[in-house]
GROMACS .gro file of C-alpha atoms in nm:
model
  209
    1MET     CA    1  -0.255  -1.242  -0.997
    2ALA     CA    2  -0.475  -0.964  -0.865
    3GLY     CA    3  -0.739  -0.871  -1.118
    4SER     CA    4  -0.767  -0.497  -1.059
    5PHE     CA    5  -0.509  -0.219  -1.055
    6SER     CA    6  -0.588  -0.164  -0.685
    7GLY     CA    7  -0.549  -0.537  -0.619
    8SER     CA    8  -0.211  -0.542  -0.794
    9ALA     CA    9  -0.091  -0.244  -0.589
   10LYS     CA   10  -0.197  -0.421  -0.267
   11ALA     CA   11  -0.030  -0.745  -0.377
   12GLU     CA   12   0.291  -0.549  -0.434
   13MET     CA   13   0.273  -0.390  -0.087
   14CYS     CA   14   0.219  -0.730   0.073
   15ARG     CA   15   0.570  -0.832  -0.030
   16ILE     CA   16   0.699  -0.599   0.242
   17VAL     CA   17   0.691  -0.788   0.569
   18PRO     CA   18   0.788  -0.572   0.870
   19GLN     CA   19   1.110  -0.701   1.029
   20LYS     CA   20   1.083  -0.489   1.343
   21HIS     CA   21   0.816  -0.534   1.609
   22CYS     CA   22   0.741  -0.158   1.615
   23CYS     CA   23   0.663  -0.165   1.240
   24ALA     CA   24   0.441  -0.474   1.271
   25LEU     CA   25   0.255  -0.295   1.551
   26ALA     CA   26   0.219   0.020   1.337
   27GLU     CA   27   0.103  -0.172   1.029
   28CYS     CA   28  -0.159  -0.362   1.232
   29PHE     CA   29  -0.270  -0.027   1.382
   30GLY     CA   30  -0.337   0.108   1.032
   31ILE     CA   31  -0.523  -0.212   0.943
   32LEU     CA   32  -0.740  -0.201   1.256
   33LEU     CA   33  -0.833   0.168   1.232
   34PHE     CA   34  -0.935   0.130   0.866
   35CYS     CA   35  -1.088  -0.219   0.875
   36ASN     CA   36  -1.458  -0.312   0.893
   37SER     CA   37  -1.486  -0.310   1.271
   38PHE     CA   38  -1.245  -0.273   1.560
   39GLY     CA   39  -1.363  -0.242   1.918
   40GLY     CA   40  -1.381  -0.406   2.258
   41ASP     CA   41  -1.659  -0.633   2.133
   42GLY     CA   42  -1.461  -0.772   1.841
   43ILE     CA   43  -1.245  -0.725   1.534
   44ARG     CA   44  -1.367  -0.799   1.183
   45ILE     CA   45  -1.146  -0.758   0.877
   46ILE     CA   46  -1.292  -0.825   0.532
   47THR     CA   47  -1.074  -0.828   0.221
   48GLU     CA   48  -1.074  -0.954  -0.134
   49SER     CA   49  -0.694  -0.944  -0.158
   50ARG     CA   50  -0.551  -1.296  -0.134
   51GLU     CA   51  -0.204  -1.155  -0.073
   52PHE     CA   52  -0.325  -0.938   0.215
   53ALA     CA   53  -0.517  -1.234   0.359
   54ALA     CA   54  -0.200  -1.444   0.344
   55ILE     CA   55   0.013  -1.200   0.547
   56LEU     CA   56  -0.256  -1.091   0.797
   57PRO     CA   57  -0.218  -1.384   1.043
   58LYS     CA   58   0.163  -1.342   1.036
   59LEU     CA   59   0.134  -0.969   1.109
   60PHE     CA   60  -0.097  -1.029   1.407
   61LYS     CA   61   0.132  -1.301   1.539
   62LYS     CA   62   0.437  -1.071   1.518
   63ALA     CA   63   0.260  -0.765   1.662
   64PHE     CA   64   0.054  -0.920   1.942
   65SER     CA   65   0.143  -1.294   1.960
   66VAL     CA   66  -0.227  -1.369   1.900
   67SER     CA   67  -0.408  -1.568   1.632
   68PHE     CA   68  -0.748  -1.502   1.473
   69ASP     CA   69  -1.051  -1.682   1.618
   70ILE     CA   70  -1.218  -1.712   1.278
   71LEU     CA   71  -1.020  -1.754   0.956
   72PRO     CA   72  -1.163  -1.751   0.604
   73ASP     CA   73  -1.181  -2.049   0.374
   74PHE     CA   74  -0.907  -1.969   0.123
   75GLU     CA   75  -1.061  -2.212  -0.127
   76GLN     CA   76  -1.369  -1.992  -0.160
   77GLN     CA   77  -1.398  -1.709  -0.411
   78GLY     CA   78  -1.492  -1.354  -0.309
   79LYS     CA   79  -1.455  -1.189   0.029
   80LEU     CA   80  -1.231  -1.329   0.299
   81ILE     CA   81  -1.332  -1.261   0.660
   82PHE     CA   82  -1.106  -1.262   0.968
   83GLN     CA   83  -1.239  -1.223   1.323
   84VAL     CA   84  -1.113  -1.191   1.678
   85ASN     CA   85  -1.383  -1.234   1.946
   86ASP     CA   86  -1.190  -1.367   2.246
   87PRO     CA   87  -1.202  -1.099   2.523
   88GLN     CA   88  -0.846  -1.171   2.637
   89LYS     CA   89  -0.702  -1.135   2.286
   90LEU     CA   90  -0.902  -0.815   2.233
   91ALA     CA   91  -0.769  -0.674   2.559
   92THR     CA   92  -0.411  -0.758   2.452
   93ILE     CA   93  -0.458  -0.579   2.119
   94MET     CA   94  -0.632  -0.279   2.274
   95ASN     CA   95  -0.366  -0.242   2.542
   96ALA     CA   96  -0.090  -0.246   2.280
   97TYR     CA   97  -0.230   0.086   2.154
   98GLY     CA   98  -0.318   0.241   2.489
   99PHE     CA   99  -0.693   0.177   2.449
  100ASP     CA  100  -0.930   0.033   2.705
  101ALA     CA  101  -1.130  -0.262   2.570
  102LYS     CA  102  -1.436  -0.131   2.760
  103ASP     CA  103  -1.415   0.220   2.613
  104THR     CA  104  -1.343   0.235   2.240
  105LEU     CA  105  -1.587   0.504   2.137
  106ALA     CA  106  -1.316   0.753   2.055
  107LEU     CA  107  -1.053   0.559   1.865
  108HIS     CA  108  -0.767   0.772   1.741
  109VAL     CA  109  -0.415   0.746   1.602
  110ASN     CA  110  -0.190   0.708   1.905
  111MET     CA  111   0.105   0.917   1.778
  112PRO     CA  112   0.393   0.749   1.970
  113ILE     CA  113   0.314   0.429   1.773
  114VAL     CA  114   0.387   0.611   1.445
  115GLU     CA  115   0.676   0.830   1.559
  116ASP     CA  116   0.955   0.671   1.352
  117GLU     CA  117   0.968   0.713   0.974
  118CYS     CA  118   0.956   0.334   0.919
  119CYS     CA  119   0.647   0.310   1.140
  120LYS     CA  120   0.467   0.595   0.958
  121ALA     CA  121   0.508   0.408   0.629
  122ALA     CA  122   0.399   0.080   0.791
  123PHE     CA  123   0.088   0.241   0.944
  124LEU     CA  124  -0.018   0.403   0.615
  125ARG     CA  125   0.046   0.079   0.426
  126GLY     CA  126  -0.179  -0.106   0.672
  127ALA     CA  127  -0.447   0.162   0.637
  128PHE     CA  128  -0.438   0.128   0.258
  129LEU     CA  129  -0.445  -0.253   0.266
  130ALA     CA  130  -0.752  -0.254   0.493
  131GLY     CA  131  -0.945   0.053   0.381
  132GLY     CA  132  -0.787   0.191   0.066
  133SER     CA  133  -0.823   0.170  -0.309
  134VAL     CA  134  -0.669   0.325  -0.618
  135THR     CA  135  -0.841   0.364  -0.956
  136ASP     CA  136  -0.693   0.216  -1.272
  137PRO     CA  137  -0.509   0.514  -1.429
  138GLU     CA  138  -0.668   0.428  -1.765
  139LYS     CA  139  -1.000   0.536  -1.606
  140GLY     CA  140  -0.881   0.833  -1.399
  141TYR     CA  141  -0.667   0.937  -1.106
  142HIS     CA  142  -0.820   0.865  -0.766
  143MET     CA  143  -0.676   0.712  -0.450
  144GLU     CA  144  -0.869   0.691  -0.125
  145PHE     CA  145  -0.875   0.560   0.231
  146SER     CA  146  -1.199   0.516   0.422
  147THR     CA  147  -1.258   0.477   0.795
  148THR     CA  148  -1.561   0.491   1.023
  149HIS     CA  149  -1.372   0.708   1.276
  150GLN     CA  150  -1.369   1.083   1.221
  151SER     CA  151  -1.070   1.155   1.446
  152VAL     CA  152  -0.873   0.876   1.273
  153ALA     CA  153  -0.936   1.037   0.934
  154ARG     CA  154  -0.823   1.376   1.064
  155GLU     CA  155  -0.506   1.242   1.228
  156THR     CA  156  -0.417   1.022   0.931
  157ASN     CA  157  -0.448   1.330   0.712
  158LEU     CA  158  -0.187   1.505   0.932
  159LEU     CA  159   0.033   1.196   0.917
  160ILE     CA  160   0.021   1.190   0.536
  161ARG     CA  161   0.109   1.561   0.529
  162GLU     CA  162   0.409   1.491   0.756
  163ALA     CA  163   0.527   1.197   0.549
  164MET     CA  164   0.449   1.321   0.197
  165ALA     CA  165   0.428   1.703   0.226
  166PHE     CA  166   0.076   1.707   0.077
  167SER     CA  167  -0.273   1.666   0.222
  168PRO     CA  168  -0.556   1.450   0.091
  169LYS     CA  169  -0.903   1.604   0.073
  170MET     CA  170  -1.163   1.478   0.319
  171ALA     CA  171  -1.530   1.392   0.265
  172ALA     CA  172  -1.808   1.219   0.457
  173ARG     CA  173  -1.956   0.912   0.288
  174GLY     CA  174  -2.217   0.670   0.420
  175GLY     CA  175  -2.150   0.736   0.786
  176GLY     CA  176  -1.774   0.717   0.737
  177GLN     CA  177  -1.486   0.948   0.644
  178VAL     CA  178  -1.293   0.930   0.319
  179LEU     CA  179  -0.947   1.075   0.251
  180TYR     CA  180  -0.880   1.106  -0.120
  181ILE     CA  181  -0.611   1.224  -0.364
  182LYS     CA  182  -0.672   1.310  -0.729
  183GLN     CA  183  -0.330   1.437  -0.849
  184SER     CA  184  -0.151   1.168  -1.051
  185GLU     CA  185   0.194   1.273  -0.930
  186GLN     CA  186   0.091   1.262  -0.564
  187ILE     CA  187  -0.073   0.922  -0.610
  188SER     CA  188   0.237   0.779  -0.776
  189ASP     CA  189   0.468   0.923  -0.506
  190PHE     CA  190   0.240   0.783  -0.237
  191LEU     CA  191   0.226   0.436  -0.394
  192THR     CA  192   0.607   0.432  -0.409
  193TYR     CA  193   0.622   0.534  -0.042
  194LEU     CA  194   0.379   0.254   0.054
  195GLY     CA  195   0.590  -0.004  -0.129
  196ALA     CA  196   0.421  -0.032  -0.470
  197PRO     CA  197   0.672   0.122  -0.717
  198VAL     CA  198   0.545  -0.088  -1.010
  199ALA     CA  199   0.190   0.045  -0.963
  200ALA     CA  200   0.337   0.396  -0.928
  201MET     CA  201   0.522   0.350  -1.257
  202GLY     CA  202   0.194   0.242  -1.420
  203ILE     CA  203   0.041   0.576  -1.324
  204MET     CA  204   0.337   0.775  -1.457
  205GLU     CA  205   0.338   0.581  -1.785
  206THR     CA  206  -0.035   0.640  -1.837
  207ARG     CA  207   0.020   1.007  -1.765
  208LEU     CA  208   0.300   1.031  -2.023
  209GLU     CA  209   0.084   0.861  -2.286
   0.00000   0.00000   0.00000
């Protein structure tokens, strides 16, 4: 069982496995744009969520028919690291999103990938799994997503507004961009939308108390 509130929310979201290829593609897009590094020279995804680590290879297989070059040792405690270094695999992944493996300086959210409602939710779920966290409601109300790409933060903000009819605030932190929400009701609605209704209920119950 995940130890933290954030970990439990992620574990809950990981029970949703995209059935359609377009949704797997969108979820992986969210993961890649909010993970540790994504570019023509390699992909590196670091997570502490065992549940996320368990579904990651399946998502990549469904979206791109590729496997990771480096997989973590699931027996070890702490951070789990996934990597893709093979140039051909990287080109396949980049091409799926209309990017050129040689030119990834200006990564952005390619809107046709997230056109359908189901794909919007999948993309935002992926973004949260890779680069998001939510505070235990006993300690306060705070949900955030962080990415190293400024245009990605801006476009994800617009996407959240489209999907949820509210906008997160934006801030720069340590060379990256953070989108954050502090209203308990918005956080609980968002968690429900991402596929974590139990975590959402936890926030509402704390609020009522």
